Tab-separated table of C-alpha atoms in Angstrom:
chain	number	residue	atom	x	y	z
A	19	UNK	CA	37.932	-26.050	-20.450
A	20	UNK	CA	35.134	-23.887	-19.165
A	21	UNK	CA	35.924	-20.719	-17.243
A	22	UNK	CA	33.920	-20.780	-14.015
A	23	UNK	CA	34.102	-18.925	-10.718
A	24	UNK	CA	37.634	-17.932	-9.788
A	25	UNK	CA	38.920	-18.877	-6.317
A	26	UNK	CA	40.750	-16.336	-4.186
A	27	UNK	CA	44.524	-16.721	-4.298
A	28	UNK	CA	46.476	-17.035	-1.083
A	29	UNK	CA	49.104	-14.539	-2.234
A	30	UNK	CA	48.787	-11.148	-3.860
A	31	UNK	CA	50.013	-10.775	-7.434
A	32	UNK	CA	51.783	-7.552	-8.385
A	33	UNK	CA	51.324	-6.383	-12.006
A	34	UNK	CA	54.727	-4.742	-11.915
A	35	UNK	CA	56.501	-7.798	-10.495
A	36	UNK	CA	58.407	-8.136	-7.222
A	37	UNK	CA	59.271	-4.834	-5.524
A	38	UNK	CA	62.796	-3.648	-5.924
A	39	UNK	CA	65.090	-3.378	-2.947
A	40	UNK	CA	67.684	-0.684	-2.417
A	41	UNK	CA	69.488	-2.520	0.370
A	42	UNK	CA	73.264	-2.430	0.254
A	43	UNK	CA	73.091	-6.227	0.416
A	44	UNK	CA	71.493	-6.359	-3.033
A	45	UNK	CA	73.915	-8.090	-5.427
A	46	UNK	CA	75.509	-5.883	-8.070
A	47	UNK	CA	74.109	-8.122	-10.806
A	48	UNK	CA	70.580	-7.448	-9.537
A	49	UNK	CA	71.249	-3.705	-9.437
A	50	UNK	CA	72.556	-3.814	-13.007
A	51	UNK	CA	69.372	-5.581	-14.118
A	52	UNK	CA	67.291	-2.943	-12.323
A	53	UNK	CA	69.115	-0.308	-14.366
A	54	UNK	CA	68.375	-2.101	-17.640
A	55	UNK	CA	64.729	-2.561	-16.655
A	56	UNK	CA	64.442	1.185	-16.035
A	57	UNK	CA	64.275	1.596	-19.812
A	58	UNK	CA	61.098	-0.505	-20.079
A	59	UNK	CA	58.289	1.832	-21.027
A	60	UNK	CA	60.334	4.910	-20.123
A	61	UNK	CA	61.532	5.981	-23.555
A	62	UNK	CA	64.679	5.253	-25.536
A	63	UNK	CA	66.944	7.842	-23.824
A	64	UNK	CA	67.381	8.332	-20.092
A	65	UNK	CA	69.682	10.425	-17.948
A	66	UNK	CA	71.544	9.097	-14.921
A	67	UNK	CA	69.174	10.770	-12.441
A	68	UNK	CA	66.089	9.297	-14.081
A	69	UNK	CA	67.674	5.849	-14.305
A	70	UNK	CA	68.683	5.956	-10.640
A	71	UNK	CA	65.223	7.115	-9.540
A	72	UNK	CA	63.386	4.476	-11.610
A	73	UNK	CA	65.749	1.681	-10.524
A	74	UNK	CA	65.573	2.738	-6.870
A	75	UNK	CA	69.345	3.173	-6.585
A	76	UNK	CA	71.665	5.942	-5.399
A	77	UNK	CA	72.855	8.090	-8.274
A	78	UNK	CA	76.497	7.213	-7.581
A	79	UNK	CA	75.697	3.479	-7.767
A	80	UNK	CA	73.756	3.916	-10.988
A	81	UNK	CA	76.588	5.919	-12.553
A	82	UNK	CA	79.184	3.287	-11.596
A	83	UNK	CA	77.120	0.396	-12.970
A	84	UNK	CA	76.259	2.308	-16.144
A	85	UNK	CA	79.971	2.708	-16.802
A	86	UNK	CA	80.454	-1.063	-16.577
A	87	UNK	CA	77.386	-1.742	-18.724
A	88	UNK	CA	78.670	0.710	-21.334
A	89	UNK	CA	82.048	-0.981	-21.456
A	90	UNK	CA	80.301	-4.326	-22.060
A	91	UNK	CA	78.017	-2.946	-24.794
A	92	UNK	CA	74.760	-3.298	-22.866
A	93	UNK	CA	74.156	0.454	-22.848
A	94	UNK	CA	75.460	3.241	-25.050
A	95	UNK	CA	75.941	6.895	-24.224
A	96	UNK	CA	74.575	9.708	-26.374
A	97	UNK	CA	75.646	13.017	-24.859
A	98	UNK	CA	74.335	13.081	-21.293
A	99	UNK	CA	71.853	10.300	-21.903
A	100	UNK	CA	72.012	6.519	-22.158
A	101	UNK	CA	70.277	4.119	-24.525
A	102	UNK	CA	70.133	0.346	-24.517
A	103	UNK	CA	73.069	-1.197	-26.389
A	104	UNK	CA	73.141	-3.470	-29.374
A	105	UNK	CA	74.522	-6.308	-27.286
A	106	UNK	CA	71.044	-6.633	-25.760
A	107	UNK	CA	69.594	-7.041	-29.243
A	108	UNK	CA	71.892	-10.021	-29.790
A	109	UNK	CA	70.952	-11.542	-26.441
A	110	UNK	CA	67.253	-10.963	-26.977
A	111	UNK	CA	67.304	-12.800	-30.270
A	112	UNK	CA	69.121	-15.707	-28.633
A	113	UNK	CA	66.045	-16.412	-26.481
A	114	UNK	CA	64.630	-19.845	-27.319
A	115	UNK	CA	61.368	-18.545	-28.787
A	116	UNK	CA	63.392	-16.453	-31.253
A	117	UNK	CA	65.908	-19.129	-32.268
A	118	UNK	CA	65.574	-21.492	-35.232
A	119	UNK	CA	62.650	-23.848	-34.586
A	120	UNK	CA	61.312	-21.371	-32.002
A	121	UNK	CA	57.696	-20.296	-32.289
A	122	UNK	CA	58.527	-16.899	-33.795
A	123	UNK	CA	60.453	-18.368	-36.712
A	124	UNK	CA	57.899	-21.156	-37.153
A	125	UNK	CA	55.034	-18.691	-37.225
A	126	UNK	CA	56.625	-16.062	-39.459
A	127	UNK	CA	55.632	-17.477	-42.908
A	128	UNK	CA	52.053	-17.901	-41.718
A	129	UNK	CA	52.002	-14.385	-40.276
A	130	UNK	CA	53.199	-13.047	-43.628
A	131	UNK	CA	50.436	-14.944	-45.441
A	132	UNK	CA	47.913	-13.608	-42.937
A	133	UNK	CA	49.080	-10.060	-43.568
A	134	UNK	CA	48.815	-10.493	-47.336
A	135	UNK	CA	45.329	-12.007	-47.007
A	136	UNK	CA	43.961	-9.272	-44.718
A	137	UNK	CA	46.113	-6.221	-45.435
A	138	UNK	CA	46.007	-5.401	-41.731
A	139	UNK	CA	48.466	-5.448	-38.832
A	140	UNK	CA	49.353	-8.935	-37.603
A	141	UNK	CA	50.734	-9.794	-34.167
A	142	UNK	CA	52.144	-12.891	-32.477
A	143	UNK	CA	52.260	-12.848	-28.666
A	144	UNK	CA	52.677	-14.985	-25.568
A	145	UNK	CA	51.286	-14.572	-22.061
A	146	UNK	CA	53.696	-13.630	-19.282
A	147	UNK	CA	52.120	-13.065	-15.909
A	148	UNK	CA	49.194	-10.707	-16.404
A	149	UNK	CA	50.632	-9.212	-19.600
A	150	UNK	CA	51.115	-10.235	-23.179
A	151	UNK	CA	54.549	-9.858	-24.759
A	152	UNK	CA	54.678	-9.143	-28.494
A	153	UNK	CA	56.991	-11.570	-30.302
A	154	UNK	CA	56.359	-10.385	-33.864
A	155	UNK	CA	54.503	-7.661	-35.694
A	156	UNK	CA	53.840	-7.057	-39.385
A	157	UNK	CA	52.224	-3.822	-40.423
A	158	UNK	CA	51.681	-1.752	-43.523
A	159	UNK	CA	51.213	1.917	-44.216
A	160	UNK	CA	48.167	4.109	-43.875
A	161	UNK	CA	45.310	4.192	-41.429
A	162	UNK	CA	45.489	4.131	-37.649
A	163	UNK	CA	48.387	1.976	-36.492
A	164	UNK	CA	48.383	-0.062	-33.263
A	165	UNK	CA	50.669	1.447	-30.648
A	166	UNK	CA	52.681	-1.751	-30.224
A	167	UNK	CA	56.207	-2.968	-30.866
A	168	UNK	CA	58.146	-6.232	-30.791
A	169	UNK	CA	59.175	-6.925	-27.211
A	170	UNK	CA	56.485	-4.627	-25.866
A	171	UNK	CA	53.991	-5.537	-23.174
A	172	UNK	CA	50.299	-4.829	-22.754
A	173	UNK	CA	47.699	-5.852	-20.145
A	174	UNK	CA	46.257	-9.194	-21.225
A	175	UNK	CA	42.743	-8.293	-20.098
A	176	UNK	CA	42.233	-5.553	-22.683
A	177	UNK	CA	43.805	-7.268	-25.690
A	178	UNK	CA	42.390	-9.883	-28.046
A	179	UNK	CA	45.711	-11.733	-27.861
A	180	UNK	CA	45.594	-11.896	-24.068
A	181	UNK	CA	41.947	-12.903	-23.898
A	182	UNK	CA	42.482	-15.611	-26.517
A	183	UNK	CA	45.238	-17.185	-24.396
A	184	UNK	CA	43.501	-16.622	-21.052
A	185	UNK	CA	40.352	-18.335	-22.315
A	186	UNK	CA	42.366	-21.572	-22.374
A	187	UNK	CA	44.446	-20.870	-19.250
A	188	UNK	CA	44.032	-22.379	-15.789
A	189	UNK	CA	42.128	-20.632	-13.025
A	190	UNK	CA	45.248	-19.355	-11.286
A	191	UNK	CA	46.284	-17.372	-14.368
A	192	UNK	CA	42.845	-15.818	-14.664
A	193	UNK	CA	42.665	-15.127	-10.929
A	194	UNK	CA	46.007	-13.326	-11.106
A	195	UNK	CA	44.643	-11.030	-13.822
A	196	UNK	CA	41.546	-10.252	-11.771
A	197	UNK	CA	43.484	-9.665	-8.548
A	198	UNK	CA	45.927	-7.338	-10.265
A	199	UNK	CA	42.944	-5.277	-11.382
A	200	UNK	CA	41.363	-4.963	-14.807
A	201	UNK	CA	43.428	-2.210	-16.392
A	202	UNK	CA	41.261	0.252	-18.314
A	203	UNK	CA	43.305	1.759	-21.142
A	204	UNK	CA	40.289	3.335	-22.863
A	205	UNK	CA	36.639	3.985	-22.007
A	206	UNK	CA	35.818	0.726	-23.816
A	207	UNK	CA	38.051	-1.453	-21.592
A	208	UNK	CA	36.414	-3.952	-19.236
A	209	UNK	CA	36.084	-2.974	-15.601
A	210	UNK	CA	33.531	-5.560	-14.531
A	211	UNK	CA	35.051	-8.956	-13.612
A	212	UNK	CA	31.766	-10.787	-14.302
A	213	UNK	CA	31.542	-9.407	-17.834
A	214	UNK	CA	35.224	-10.152	-18.391
A	215	UNK	CA	34.768	-13.794	-17.337
A	216	UNK	CA	31.704	-14.087	-19.574
A	217	UNK	CA	33.822	-12.893	-22.493
A	218	UNK	CA	36.503	-15.475	-21.698
A	219	UNK	CA	33.854	-18.220	-21.673
A	220	UNK	CA	32.634	-17.049	-25.077
A	221	UNK	CA	36.211	-16.911	-26.418
A	222	UNK	CA	36.809	-20.426	-25.121
A	223	UNK	CA	33.676	-21.697	-26.852
A	224	UNK	CA	34.308	-19.908	-30.159
A	225	UNK	CA	38.129	-20.055	-30.094
A	226	UNK	CA	38.383	-16.393	-30.941
A	227	UNK	CA	38.578	-13.250	-28.809
A	228	UNK	CA	37.970	-9.619	-29.678
A	229	UNK	CA	39.275	-6.274	-28.512
A	230	UNK	CA	36.812	-3.581	-29.507
A	231	UNK	CA	38.803	-0.394	-28.958
A	232	UNK	CA	39.750	-1.602	-25.469
A	233	UNK	CA	43.507	-1.127	-25.893
A	234	UNK	CA	43.476	1.838	-28.267
A	235	UNK	CA	40.629	4.035	-29.429
A	236	UNK	CA	39.895	3.498	-33.124
A	237	UNK	CA	41.571	0.068	-33.252
A	238	UNK	CA	39.722	-3.254	-33.152
A	239	UNK	CA	41.429	-6.622	-33.008
A	240	UNK	CA	40.608	-10.330	-33.282
A	241	UNK	CA	42.850	-12.976	-31.721
A	242	UNK	CA	42.994	-16.754	-31.986
A	243	UNK	CA	45.000	-19.024	-29.655
A	244	UNK	CA	47.728	-21.317	-30.944
A	245	UNK	CA	46.833	-24.623	-29.325
A	246	UNK	CA	49.093	-27.524	-28.419
A	247	UNK	CA	47.466	-30.514	-26.693
A	248	UNK	CA	44.569	-28.419	-25.447
A	249	UNK	CA	46.790	-25.642	-24.111
A	250	UNK	CA	47.220	-22.152	-25.578
A	251	UNK	CA	50.961	-21.497	-25.965
A	252	UNK	CA	50.555	-18.199	-27.825
A	253	UNK	CA	48.080	-16.274	-29.943
A	254	UNK	CA	47.954	-14.575	-33.314
A	255	UNK	CA	45.855	-11.519	-34.092
A	256	UNK	CA	44.745	-9.117	-36.798
A	257	UNK	CA	44.229	-5.445	-35.936
A	258	UNK	CA	42.761	-2.602	-37.927
A	259	UNK	CA	40.685	0.537	-37.788
A	260	UNK	CA	37.156	0.077	-36.470
A	261	UNK	CA	35.721	1.196	-39.805
A	262	UNK	CA	35.905	-1.546	-42.405
A	263	UNK	CA	36.905	-4.384	-40.073
A	264	UNK	CA	35.348	-7.499	-41.648
A	265	UNK	CA	35.220	-9.804	-38.634
A	266	UNK	CA	33.887	-12.855	-40.497
A	267	UNK	CA	36.588	-12.782	-43.173
A	268	UNK	CA	39.360	-12.033	-40.683
A	269	UNK	CA	38.203	-14.826	-38.372
A	270	UNK	CA	38.457	-17.338	-41.190
A	271	UNK	CA	42.015	-16.308	-42.087
A	272	UNK	CA	43.069	-16.166	-38.426
A	273	UNK	CA	41.856	-19.660	-37.606
A	274	UNK	CA	43.626	-21.049	-40.644
A	275	UNK	CA	46.915	-19.367	-39.669
A	276	UNK	CA	46.718	-20.436	-36.015
A	277	UNK	CA	45.993	-24.048	-36.997
A	278	UNK	CA	48.906	-24.082	-39.458
A	279	UNK	CA	51.307	-22.702	-36.847
A	280	UNK	CA	50.117	-25.238	-34.287
A	281	UNK	CA	50.581	-28.130	-36.733
A	282	UNK	CA	54.091	-26.984	-37.600
A	283	UNK	CA	55.092	-26.574	-33.948
A	284	UNK	CA	53.898	-30.119	-33.233
A	285	UNK	CA	55.729	-31.493	-36.293
A	286	UNK	CA	59.009	-29.773	-35.402
A	287	UNK	CA	58.845	-31.184	-31.859
A	288	UNK	CA	58.216	-34.741	-33.015
């Protein structure tokens, strides 16, 4: 596939997802999910007022639903604050991509080998909307560490993982990223759509994408898509400090790991 001019979409894409509603007609289940989503990117501990404000709910409603969520193990209380409960950890790991024969388990031995071969941080991620979601991360000690975590999100446009997947995505996916705006996390992040598209074309041709301090100053990253029948289902990357990042050696190891994961995914589905 070659990335060419991107057509205008009929509908607007929102990076943050559909807007929340505070209508009294909103189902309680939806309100409870809004409360849980308030913890995304907001820190591990939140008070009732902050949860209510972020979820767009009256404080009394938030307090009532938090009580039910606490009783079910989905949140836990620490003093006057709440944290996500361990029950969510169980549910999260029951997601198909995390189950036996899921891509995370399939990829894990190859990610470990990649870490041993490079000595640098290794990530596995998928594309969701205009973001990547980190499925797995292996990291060591010392040096600058990527500010990422399993389950975390990041704008696809300024990550090697996202660009690797987008370079083999259809035009609608790429258009959505452009229409949501090219998020600039550092002074090195792309802001020019034409240059961004040129980089996707290069990543498509070379089957490798790079993030040169675009997501975090001091960190560079290389990402390779995991391909199934010409489609990128995920990507694997190696990240490290800008000094001493041997792109040629890392590229070789990355391509080998991505190909091995792809082969194993195909074999397990046969």
